[in-house]
mmCIF file of C-alpha atoms in Angstrom:
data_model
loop_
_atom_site.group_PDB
_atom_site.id
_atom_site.type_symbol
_atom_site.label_atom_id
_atom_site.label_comp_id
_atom_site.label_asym_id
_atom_site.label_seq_id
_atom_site.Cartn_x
_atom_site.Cartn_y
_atom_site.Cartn_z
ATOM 1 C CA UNK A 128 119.708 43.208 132.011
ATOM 2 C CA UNK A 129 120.347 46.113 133.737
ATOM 3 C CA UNK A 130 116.573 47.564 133.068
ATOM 4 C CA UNK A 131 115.802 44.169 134.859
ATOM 5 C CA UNK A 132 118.283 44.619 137.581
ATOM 6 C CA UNK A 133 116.920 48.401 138.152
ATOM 7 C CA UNK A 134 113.531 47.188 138.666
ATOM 8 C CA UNK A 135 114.629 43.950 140.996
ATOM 9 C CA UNK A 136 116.113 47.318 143.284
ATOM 10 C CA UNK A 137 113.013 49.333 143.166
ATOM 11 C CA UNK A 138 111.107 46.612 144.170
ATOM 12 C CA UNK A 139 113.013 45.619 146.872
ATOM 13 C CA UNK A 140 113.639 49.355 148.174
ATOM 14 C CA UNK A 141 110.251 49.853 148.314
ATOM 15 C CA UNK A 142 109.360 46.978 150.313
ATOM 16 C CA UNK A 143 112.181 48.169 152.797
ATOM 17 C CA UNK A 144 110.483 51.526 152.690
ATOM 18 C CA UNK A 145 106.900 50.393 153.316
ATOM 19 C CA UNK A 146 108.289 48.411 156.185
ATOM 20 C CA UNK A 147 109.348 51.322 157.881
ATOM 21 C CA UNK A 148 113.420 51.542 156.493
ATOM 22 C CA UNK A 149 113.969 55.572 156.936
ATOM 23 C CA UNK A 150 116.930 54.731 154.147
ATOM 24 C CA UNK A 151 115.075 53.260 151.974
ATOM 25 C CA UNK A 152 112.507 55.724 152.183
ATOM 26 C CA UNK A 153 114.679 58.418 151.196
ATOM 27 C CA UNK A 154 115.925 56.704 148.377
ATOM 28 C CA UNK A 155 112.318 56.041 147.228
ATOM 29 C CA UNK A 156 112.389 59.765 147.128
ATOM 30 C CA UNK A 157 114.512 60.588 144.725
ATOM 31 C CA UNK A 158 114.131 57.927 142.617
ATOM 32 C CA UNK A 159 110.529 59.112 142.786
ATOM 33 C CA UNK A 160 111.880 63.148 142.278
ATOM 34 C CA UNK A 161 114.132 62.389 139.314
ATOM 35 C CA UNK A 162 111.448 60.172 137.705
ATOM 36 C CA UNK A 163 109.427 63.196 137.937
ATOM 37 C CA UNK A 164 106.230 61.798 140.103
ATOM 38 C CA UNK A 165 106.651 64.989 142.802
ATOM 39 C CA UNK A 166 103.499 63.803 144.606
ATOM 40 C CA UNK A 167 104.911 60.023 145.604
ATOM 41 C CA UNK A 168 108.081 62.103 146.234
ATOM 42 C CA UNK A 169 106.713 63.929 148.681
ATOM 43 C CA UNK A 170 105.274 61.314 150.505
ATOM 44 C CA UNK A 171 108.309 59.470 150.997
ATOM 45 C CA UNK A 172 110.467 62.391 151.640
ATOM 46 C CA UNK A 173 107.846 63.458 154.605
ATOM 47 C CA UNK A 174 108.026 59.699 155.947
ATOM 48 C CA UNK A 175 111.434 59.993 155.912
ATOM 49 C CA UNK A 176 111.815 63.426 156.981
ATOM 50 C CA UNK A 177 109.348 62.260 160.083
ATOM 51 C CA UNK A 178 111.839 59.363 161.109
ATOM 52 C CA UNK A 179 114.461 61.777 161.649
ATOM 53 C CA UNK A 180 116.622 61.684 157.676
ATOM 54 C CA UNK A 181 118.045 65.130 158.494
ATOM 55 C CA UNK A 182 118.684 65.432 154.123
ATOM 56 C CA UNK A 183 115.006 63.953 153.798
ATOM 57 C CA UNK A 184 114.125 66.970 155.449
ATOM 58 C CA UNK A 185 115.564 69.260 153.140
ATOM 59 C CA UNK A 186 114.394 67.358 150.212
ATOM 60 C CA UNK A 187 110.916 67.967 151.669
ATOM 61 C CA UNK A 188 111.382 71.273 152.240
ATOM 62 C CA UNK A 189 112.363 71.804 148.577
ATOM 63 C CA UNK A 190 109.706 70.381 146.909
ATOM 64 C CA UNK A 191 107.444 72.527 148.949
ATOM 65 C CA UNK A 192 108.859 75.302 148.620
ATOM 66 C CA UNK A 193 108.500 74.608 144.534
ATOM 67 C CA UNK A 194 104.573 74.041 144.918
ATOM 68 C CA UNK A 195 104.598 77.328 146.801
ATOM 69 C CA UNK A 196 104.046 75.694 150.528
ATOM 70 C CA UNK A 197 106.667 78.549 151.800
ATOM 71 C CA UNK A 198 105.519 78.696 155.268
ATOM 72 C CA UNK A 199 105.995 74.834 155.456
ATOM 73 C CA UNK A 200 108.652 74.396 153.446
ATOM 74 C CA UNK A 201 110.688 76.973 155.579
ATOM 75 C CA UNK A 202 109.360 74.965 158.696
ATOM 76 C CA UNK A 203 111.233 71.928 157.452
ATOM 77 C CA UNK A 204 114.521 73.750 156.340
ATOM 78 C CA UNK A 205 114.276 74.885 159.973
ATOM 79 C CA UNK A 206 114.043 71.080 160.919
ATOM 80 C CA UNK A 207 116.817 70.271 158.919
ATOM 81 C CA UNK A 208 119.127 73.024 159.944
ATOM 82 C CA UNK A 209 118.202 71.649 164.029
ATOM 83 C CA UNK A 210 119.273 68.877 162.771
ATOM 84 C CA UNK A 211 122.341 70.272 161.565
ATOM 85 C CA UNK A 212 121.823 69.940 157.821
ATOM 86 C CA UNK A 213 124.148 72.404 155.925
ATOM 87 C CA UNK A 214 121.599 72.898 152.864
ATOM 88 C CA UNK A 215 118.763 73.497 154.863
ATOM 89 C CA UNK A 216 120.776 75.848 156.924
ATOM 90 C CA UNK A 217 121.179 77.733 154.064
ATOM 91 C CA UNK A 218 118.100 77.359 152.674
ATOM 92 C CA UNK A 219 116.101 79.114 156.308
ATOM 93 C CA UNK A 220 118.766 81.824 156.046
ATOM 94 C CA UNK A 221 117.624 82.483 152.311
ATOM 95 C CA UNK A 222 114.112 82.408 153.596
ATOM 96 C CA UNK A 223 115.088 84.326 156.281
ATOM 97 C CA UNK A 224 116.627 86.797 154.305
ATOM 98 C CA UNK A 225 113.618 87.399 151.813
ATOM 99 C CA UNK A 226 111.577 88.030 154.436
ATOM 100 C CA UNK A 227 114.073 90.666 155.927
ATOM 101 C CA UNK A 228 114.845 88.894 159.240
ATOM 102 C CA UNK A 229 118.900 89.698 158.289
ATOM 103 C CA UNK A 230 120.273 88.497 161.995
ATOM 104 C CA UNK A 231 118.489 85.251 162.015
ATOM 105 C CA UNK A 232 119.709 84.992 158.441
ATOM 106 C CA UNK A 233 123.340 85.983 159.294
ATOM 107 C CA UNK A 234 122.919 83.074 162.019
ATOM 108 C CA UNK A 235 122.327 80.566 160.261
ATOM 109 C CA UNK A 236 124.615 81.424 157.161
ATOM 110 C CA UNK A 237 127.038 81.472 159.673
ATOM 111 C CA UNK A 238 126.244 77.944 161.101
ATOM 112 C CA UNK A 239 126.586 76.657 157.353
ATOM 113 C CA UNK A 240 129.541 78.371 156.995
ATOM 114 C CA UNK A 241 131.386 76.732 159.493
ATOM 115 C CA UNK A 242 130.488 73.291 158.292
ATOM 116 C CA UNK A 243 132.400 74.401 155.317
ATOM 117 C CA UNK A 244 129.930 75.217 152.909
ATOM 118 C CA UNK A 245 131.330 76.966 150.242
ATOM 119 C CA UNK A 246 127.829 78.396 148.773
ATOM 120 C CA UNK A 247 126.927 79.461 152.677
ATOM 121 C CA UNK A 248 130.368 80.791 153.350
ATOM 122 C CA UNK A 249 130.065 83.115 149.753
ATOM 123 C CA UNK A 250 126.207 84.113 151.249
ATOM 124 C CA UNK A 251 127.539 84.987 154.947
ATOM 125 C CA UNK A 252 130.431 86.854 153.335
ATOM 126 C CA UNK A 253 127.743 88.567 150.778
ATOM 127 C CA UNK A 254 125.058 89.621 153.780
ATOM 128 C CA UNK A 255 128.432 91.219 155.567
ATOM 129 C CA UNK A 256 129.493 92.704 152.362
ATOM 130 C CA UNK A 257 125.581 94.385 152.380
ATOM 131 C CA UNK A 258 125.810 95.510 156.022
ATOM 132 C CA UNK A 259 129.563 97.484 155.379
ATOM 133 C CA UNK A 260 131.353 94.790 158.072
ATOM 134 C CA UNK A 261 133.756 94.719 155.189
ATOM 135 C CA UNK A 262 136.794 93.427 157.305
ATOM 136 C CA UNK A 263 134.587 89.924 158.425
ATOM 137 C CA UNK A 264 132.936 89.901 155.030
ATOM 138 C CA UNK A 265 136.608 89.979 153.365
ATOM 139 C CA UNK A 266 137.666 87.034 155.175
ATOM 140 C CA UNK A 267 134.582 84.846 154.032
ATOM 141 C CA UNK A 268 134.506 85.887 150.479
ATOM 142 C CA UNK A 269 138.427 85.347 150.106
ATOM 143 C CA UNK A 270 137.390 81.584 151.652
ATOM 144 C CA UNK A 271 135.005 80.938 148.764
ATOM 145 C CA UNK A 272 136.958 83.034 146.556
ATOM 146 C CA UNK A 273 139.804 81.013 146.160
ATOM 147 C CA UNK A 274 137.764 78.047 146.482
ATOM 148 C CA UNK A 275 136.328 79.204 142.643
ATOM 149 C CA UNK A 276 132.790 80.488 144.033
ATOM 150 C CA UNK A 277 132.681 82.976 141.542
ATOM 151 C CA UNK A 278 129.916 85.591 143.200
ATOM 152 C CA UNK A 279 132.146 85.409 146.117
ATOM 153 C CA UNK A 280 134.787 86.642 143.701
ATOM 154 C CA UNK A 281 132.612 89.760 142.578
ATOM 155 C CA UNK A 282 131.488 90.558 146.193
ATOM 156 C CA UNK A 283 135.132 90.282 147.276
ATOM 157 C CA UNK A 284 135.944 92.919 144.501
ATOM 158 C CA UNK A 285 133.345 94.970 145.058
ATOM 159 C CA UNK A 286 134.793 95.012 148.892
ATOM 160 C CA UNK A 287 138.212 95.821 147.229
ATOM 161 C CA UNK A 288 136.646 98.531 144.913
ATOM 162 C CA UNK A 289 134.944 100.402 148.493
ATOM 163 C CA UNK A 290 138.477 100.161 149.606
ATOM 164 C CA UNK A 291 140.576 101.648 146.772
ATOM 165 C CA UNK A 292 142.028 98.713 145.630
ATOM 166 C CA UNK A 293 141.170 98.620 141.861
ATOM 167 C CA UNK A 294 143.542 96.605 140.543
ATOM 168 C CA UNK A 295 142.832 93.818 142.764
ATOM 169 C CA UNK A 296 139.045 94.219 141.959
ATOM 170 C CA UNK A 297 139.380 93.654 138.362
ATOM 171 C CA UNK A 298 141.526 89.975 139.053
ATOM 172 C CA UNK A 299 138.966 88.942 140.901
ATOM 173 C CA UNK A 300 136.362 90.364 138.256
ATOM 174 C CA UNK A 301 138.213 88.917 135.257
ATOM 175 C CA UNK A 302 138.225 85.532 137.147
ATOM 176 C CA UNK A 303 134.840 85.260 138.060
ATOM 177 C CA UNK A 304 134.491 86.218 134.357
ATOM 178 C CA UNK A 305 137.056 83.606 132.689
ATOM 179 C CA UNK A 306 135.372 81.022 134.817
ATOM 180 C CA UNK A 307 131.818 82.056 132.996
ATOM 181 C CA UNK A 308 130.448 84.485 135.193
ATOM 182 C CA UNK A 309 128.983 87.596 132.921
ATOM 183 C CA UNK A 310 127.761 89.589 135.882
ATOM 184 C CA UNK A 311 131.281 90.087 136.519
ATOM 185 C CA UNK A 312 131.391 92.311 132.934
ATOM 186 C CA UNK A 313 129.157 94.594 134.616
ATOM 187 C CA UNK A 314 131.361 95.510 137.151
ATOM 188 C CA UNK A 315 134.437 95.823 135.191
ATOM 189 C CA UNK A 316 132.330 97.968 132.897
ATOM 190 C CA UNK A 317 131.444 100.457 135.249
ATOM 191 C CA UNK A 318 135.011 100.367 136.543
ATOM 192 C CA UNK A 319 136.140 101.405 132.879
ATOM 193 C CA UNK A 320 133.014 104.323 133.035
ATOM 194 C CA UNK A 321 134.407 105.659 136.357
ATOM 195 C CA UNK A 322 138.280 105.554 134.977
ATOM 196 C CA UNK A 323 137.131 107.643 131.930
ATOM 197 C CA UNK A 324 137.482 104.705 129.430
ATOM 198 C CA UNK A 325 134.240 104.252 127.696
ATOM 199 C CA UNK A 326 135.630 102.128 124.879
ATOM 200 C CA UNK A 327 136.655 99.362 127.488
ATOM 201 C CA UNK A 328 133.395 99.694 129.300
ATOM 202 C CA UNK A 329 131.614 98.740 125.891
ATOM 203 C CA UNK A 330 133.772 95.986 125.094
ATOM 204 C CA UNK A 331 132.905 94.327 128.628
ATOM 205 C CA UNK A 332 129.544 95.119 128.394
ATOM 206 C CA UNK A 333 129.078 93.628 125.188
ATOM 207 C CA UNK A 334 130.801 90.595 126.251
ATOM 208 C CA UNK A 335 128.113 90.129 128.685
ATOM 209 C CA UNK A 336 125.225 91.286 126.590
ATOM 210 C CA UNK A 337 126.130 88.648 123.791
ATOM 211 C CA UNK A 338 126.030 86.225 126.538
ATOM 212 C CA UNK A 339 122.581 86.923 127.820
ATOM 213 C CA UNK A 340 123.100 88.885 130.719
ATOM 214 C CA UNK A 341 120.433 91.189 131.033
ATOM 215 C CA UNK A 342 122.357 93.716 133.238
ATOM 216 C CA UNK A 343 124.636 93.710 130.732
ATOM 217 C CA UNK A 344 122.465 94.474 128.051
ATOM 218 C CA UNK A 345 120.726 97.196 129.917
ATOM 219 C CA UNK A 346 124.257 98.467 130.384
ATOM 220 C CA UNK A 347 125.054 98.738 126.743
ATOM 221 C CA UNK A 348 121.882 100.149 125.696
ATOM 222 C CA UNK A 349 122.518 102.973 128.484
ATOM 223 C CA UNK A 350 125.731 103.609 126.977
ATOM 224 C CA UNK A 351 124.598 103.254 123.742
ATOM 225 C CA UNK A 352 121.937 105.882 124.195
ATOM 226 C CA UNK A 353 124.086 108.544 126.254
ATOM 227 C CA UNK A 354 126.270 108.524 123.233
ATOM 228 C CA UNK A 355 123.705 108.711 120.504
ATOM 229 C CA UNK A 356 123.663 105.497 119.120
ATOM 230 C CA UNK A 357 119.875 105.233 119.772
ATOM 231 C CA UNK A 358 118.592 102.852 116.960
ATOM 232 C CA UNK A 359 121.463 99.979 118.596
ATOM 233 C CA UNK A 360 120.218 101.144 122.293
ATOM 234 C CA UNK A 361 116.763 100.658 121.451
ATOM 235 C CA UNK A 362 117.286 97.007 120.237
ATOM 236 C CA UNK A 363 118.940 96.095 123.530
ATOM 237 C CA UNK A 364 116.416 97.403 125.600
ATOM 238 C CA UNK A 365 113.807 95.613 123.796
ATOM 239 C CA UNK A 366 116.032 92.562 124.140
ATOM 240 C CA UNK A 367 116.235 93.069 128.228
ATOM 241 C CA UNK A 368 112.790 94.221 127.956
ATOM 242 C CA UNK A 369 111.432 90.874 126.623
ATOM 243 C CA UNK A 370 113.340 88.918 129.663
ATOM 244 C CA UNK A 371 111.588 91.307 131.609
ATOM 245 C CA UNK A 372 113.697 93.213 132.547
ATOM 246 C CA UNK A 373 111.614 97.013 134.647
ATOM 247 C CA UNK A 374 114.661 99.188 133.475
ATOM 248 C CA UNK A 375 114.817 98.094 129.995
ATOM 249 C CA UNK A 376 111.096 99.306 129.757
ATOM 250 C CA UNK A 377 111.615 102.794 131.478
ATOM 251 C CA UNK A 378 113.980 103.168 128.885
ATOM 252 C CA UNK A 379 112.224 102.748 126.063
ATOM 253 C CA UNK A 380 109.825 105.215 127.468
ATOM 254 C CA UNK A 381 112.287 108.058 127.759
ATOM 255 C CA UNK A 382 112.626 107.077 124.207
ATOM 256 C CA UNK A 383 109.492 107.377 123.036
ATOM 257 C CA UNK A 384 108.942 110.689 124.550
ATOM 258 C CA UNK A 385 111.646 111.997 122.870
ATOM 259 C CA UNK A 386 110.286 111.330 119.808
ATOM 260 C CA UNK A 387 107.235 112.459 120.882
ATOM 261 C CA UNK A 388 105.443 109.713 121.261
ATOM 262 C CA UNK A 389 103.818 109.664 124.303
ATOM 263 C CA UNK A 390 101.276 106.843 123.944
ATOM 264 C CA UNK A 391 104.200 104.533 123.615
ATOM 265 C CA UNK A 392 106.691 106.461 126.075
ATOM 266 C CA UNK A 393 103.261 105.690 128.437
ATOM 267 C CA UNK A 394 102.429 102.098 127.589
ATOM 268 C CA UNK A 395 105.998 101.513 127.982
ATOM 269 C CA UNK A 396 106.512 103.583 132.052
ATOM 270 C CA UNK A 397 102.734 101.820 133.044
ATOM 271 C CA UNK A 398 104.657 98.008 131.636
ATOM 272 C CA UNK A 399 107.465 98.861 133.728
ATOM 273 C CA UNK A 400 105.659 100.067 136.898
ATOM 274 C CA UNK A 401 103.977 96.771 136.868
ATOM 275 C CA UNK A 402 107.694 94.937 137.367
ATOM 276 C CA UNK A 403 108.416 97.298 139.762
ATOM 277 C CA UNK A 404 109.853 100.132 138.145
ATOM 278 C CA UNK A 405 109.987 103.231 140.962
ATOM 279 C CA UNK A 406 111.677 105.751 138.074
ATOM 280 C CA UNK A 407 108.496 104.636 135.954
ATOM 281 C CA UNK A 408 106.021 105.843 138.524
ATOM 282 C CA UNK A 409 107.819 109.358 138.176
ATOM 283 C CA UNK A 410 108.090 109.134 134.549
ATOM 284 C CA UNK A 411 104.282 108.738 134.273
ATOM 285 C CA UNK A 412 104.007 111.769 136.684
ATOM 286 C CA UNK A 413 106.123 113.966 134.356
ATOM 287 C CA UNK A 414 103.587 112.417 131.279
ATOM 288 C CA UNK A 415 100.425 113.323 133.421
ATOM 289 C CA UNK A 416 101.838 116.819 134.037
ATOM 290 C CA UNK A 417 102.667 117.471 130.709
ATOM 291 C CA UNK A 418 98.810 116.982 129.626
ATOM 292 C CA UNK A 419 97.834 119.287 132.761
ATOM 293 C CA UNK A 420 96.086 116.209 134.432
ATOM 294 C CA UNK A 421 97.312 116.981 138.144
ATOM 295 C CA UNK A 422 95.588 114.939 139.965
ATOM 296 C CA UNK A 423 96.807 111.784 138.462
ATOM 297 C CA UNK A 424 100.314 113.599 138.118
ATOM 298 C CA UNK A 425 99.963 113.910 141.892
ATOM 299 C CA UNK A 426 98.883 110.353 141.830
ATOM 300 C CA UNK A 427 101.976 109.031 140.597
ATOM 301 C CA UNK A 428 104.689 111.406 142.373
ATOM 302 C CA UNK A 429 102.875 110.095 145.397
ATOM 303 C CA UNK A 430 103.444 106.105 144.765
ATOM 304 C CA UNK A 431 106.822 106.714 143.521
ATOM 305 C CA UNK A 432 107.665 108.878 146.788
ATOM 306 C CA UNK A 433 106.141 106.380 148.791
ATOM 307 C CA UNK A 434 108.815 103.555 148.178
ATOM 308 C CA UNK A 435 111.298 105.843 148.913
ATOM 309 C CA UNK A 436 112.263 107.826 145.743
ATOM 310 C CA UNK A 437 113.668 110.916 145.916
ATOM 311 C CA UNK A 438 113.024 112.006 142.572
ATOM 312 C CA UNK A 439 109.454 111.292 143.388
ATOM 313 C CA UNK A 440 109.597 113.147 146.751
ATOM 314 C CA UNK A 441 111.452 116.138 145.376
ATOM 315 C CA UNK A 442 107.896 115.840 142.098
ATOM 316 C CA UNK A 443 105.539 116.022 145.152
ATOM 317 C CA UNK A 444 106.548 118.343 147.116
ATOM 318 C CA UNK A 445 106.866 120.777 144.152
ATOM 319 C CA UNK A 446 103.433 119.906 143.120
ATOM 320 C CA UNK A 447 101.837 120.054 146.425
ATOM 321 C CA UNK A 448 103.758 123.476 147.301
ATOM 322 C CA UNK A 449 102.382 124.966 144.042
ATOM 323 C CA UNK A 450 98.745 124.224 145.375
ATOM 324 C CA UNK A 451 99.316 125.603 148.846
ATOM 325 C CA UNK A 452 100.315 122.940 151.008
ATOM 326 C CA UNK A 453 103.386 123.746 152.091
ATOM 327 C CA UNK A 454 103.577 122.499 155.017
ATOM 328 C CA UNK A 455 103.263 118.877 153.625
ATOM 329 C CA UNK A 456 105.816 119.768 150.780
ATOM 330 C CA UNK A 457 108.393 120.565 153.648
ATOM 331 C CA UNK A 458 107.880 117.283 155.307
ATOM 332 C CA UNK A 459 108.994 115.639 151.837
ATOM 333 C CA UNK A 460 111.445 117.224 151.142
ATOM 334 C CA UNK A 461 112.885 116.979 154.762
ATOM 335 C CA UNK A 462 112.262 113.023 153.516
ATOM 336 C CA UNK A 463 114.014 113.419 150.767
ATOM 337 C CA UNK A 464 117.038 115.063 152.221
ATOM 338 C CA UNK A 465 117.059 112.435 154.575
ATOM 339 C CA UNK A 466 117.848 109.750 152.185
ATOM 340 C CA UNK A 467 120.011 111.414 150.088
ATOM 341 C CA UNK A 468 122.154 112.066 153.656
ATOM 342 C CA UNK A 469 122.199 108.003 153.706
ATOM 343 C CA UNK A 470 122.748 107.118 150.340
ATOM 344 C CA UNK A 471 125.701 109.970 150.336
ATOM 345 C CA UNK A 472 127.149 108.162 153.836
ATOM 346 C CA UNK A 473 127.040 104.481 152.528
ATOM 347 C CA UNK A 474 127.973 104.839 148.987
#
């Protein structure tokens, strides 16, 4: 019977929605969405979304944005969040926010956030966190915080950290971890590194790393390898390394080379690169080097430097003074001065 009754209420929604019932339309949505037929789903999310359904809107915008329609998809969120639609509020300052336009992202985090949003209040106090307006982030974060948000209770921590409180920074770290949070062993595993007490750092680490974290794994294989333990450290990069995971890989090239296997340390720096890797770029420089191949050595000190690296700066400009051009080698290292001066004033 109730089969029978379901389909006696599909049949009757969608004759509302073909005659033009914005409800009914968006209901015909998600029944559509969670039956898994995206395409009908669509269509009467956009009918819907056209008649004004401020969450149709959204819905839209989702399932475009999962078929890779960004520019539309972020079109609608904007639509929605006119409308004054808390998800797709957050959803255009996300967008916004990948695309680096941070003050229309702070905007419209902050609209969300004062419809009481909990995720937009933990992303508004996040972004503030990132820009070192630690007193307004503070206040957002302890909002979502308390409300059980648990990256709010890491960034909140992390704010606490800055500020020298450390005991307060590891409640709000063991919370977010109690309430299943394993990014949250990261940071109390670097607080035990910085306090001198590696044995604590591994148990949190491992904590995290048995629970799939990949941070945490990377983590653990770092520490595993600075102490000597490389047979363990090289399982747990390979573990990070299979969920991807650019540092993992860089890793197990400095690894490899110090076996002496270069091949591998190579295959393993080029693997990384490809995920983004910047240390890998330098890495293959060093390799390149190494076999007297210059050019390419100079090949890959120049990539890394040009994201920014300093390591890969500081390569260059040794390479490129060695050949004569000193004048160029000056202007990279000025570079790379530069950002150390930043990195040293922020951190």
């Amino acid at each position: 019977m109730p089969g029978r009754l379901k389909k006696f209420d599909e049949f009757f929604q969608r004759k509302a929605a073909e005659g033009g019932n914005v409800v009914a339309m968006a209901r015909m949505g998600s029944a559509m969405r969670e039956r898994g037929d995206l395409a009908e789903a669509e269509t009467w999310f956009r009918k819907a979304a056209m008649g004004g359904d401020r969450v149709s809107m959204t819905s839209l915008a989702h399932l475009l944005a999962e078929r890779g329609a960004q520019d539309e998809a972020e079109r609608w969120y904007h639509e929605a969040a006119l409308a004054g639609e808390p998800h797709g509020m957050l959803n255009l300052a996300r967008s916004y926010e990948r695309r680096g336009k941070r003050e229309d992202a702070q905007h419209w985090y902050g609209e969300a956030a004062r419809t009481g949003d909990l995720p937009s209040i933990a992303a508004l106090g996040h972004l503030l966190r990132e820009q070192r307006r630690t007193e307004e982030a503070e206040t957002w974060l302890r909002q979502a915080a308390d409300a059980g948000i648990t990256s709010a209770m890491i960034d909140l921590g992390m704010v606490l950290r800055d500020r020298g409180q450390a005991a307060e920074a590891s409640r709000w770290w063991r919370s977010a971890v109690q309430a299943g949070d394993l990014a949250a062993t990261c940071q109390l595993g670097r607080q035990a590194e910085r306090l001198g007490r590696p044995g604590d750092a591994e148990s949190w680490y491992r904590q995290g790393a048995t629970g799939g974290h990949v941070e945490a794994i990377v983590r653990l294989g770092l520490l595993l390898h600075r102490r000597g333990d490389l047979e363990e450290a090289e399982n747990w990069y390979l573990d990070a390394a299979e969920r991807g995971d650019p540092a993992a890989m860089t890793n197990l090239g400095v690894l490899a080379r110090n076996r002496g296997d270069e091949g591998e340390a190579a295959a393993w720096y080029r693997k990384a690169a490809e995920h983004g890797s910047v240390p890998a770029l330098t890495n293959l420089g060093h390799l390149a080097e190494h076999r007297d191949d210059l050019a390419e050595a100079e090949r890959w000190f120049r990539r890394a430097a040009e994201t920014g690296d300093v390591q890969g700066m500081l390569s260059l400009a040794r390479m490129l003074r060695s050949r004569g051009s000193g004048h160029e080698a000056e202007q990279w290292l000025a570079r790379a001065e530069h950002v150390q001066g930043d990195r040293e004033h922020h951190f």
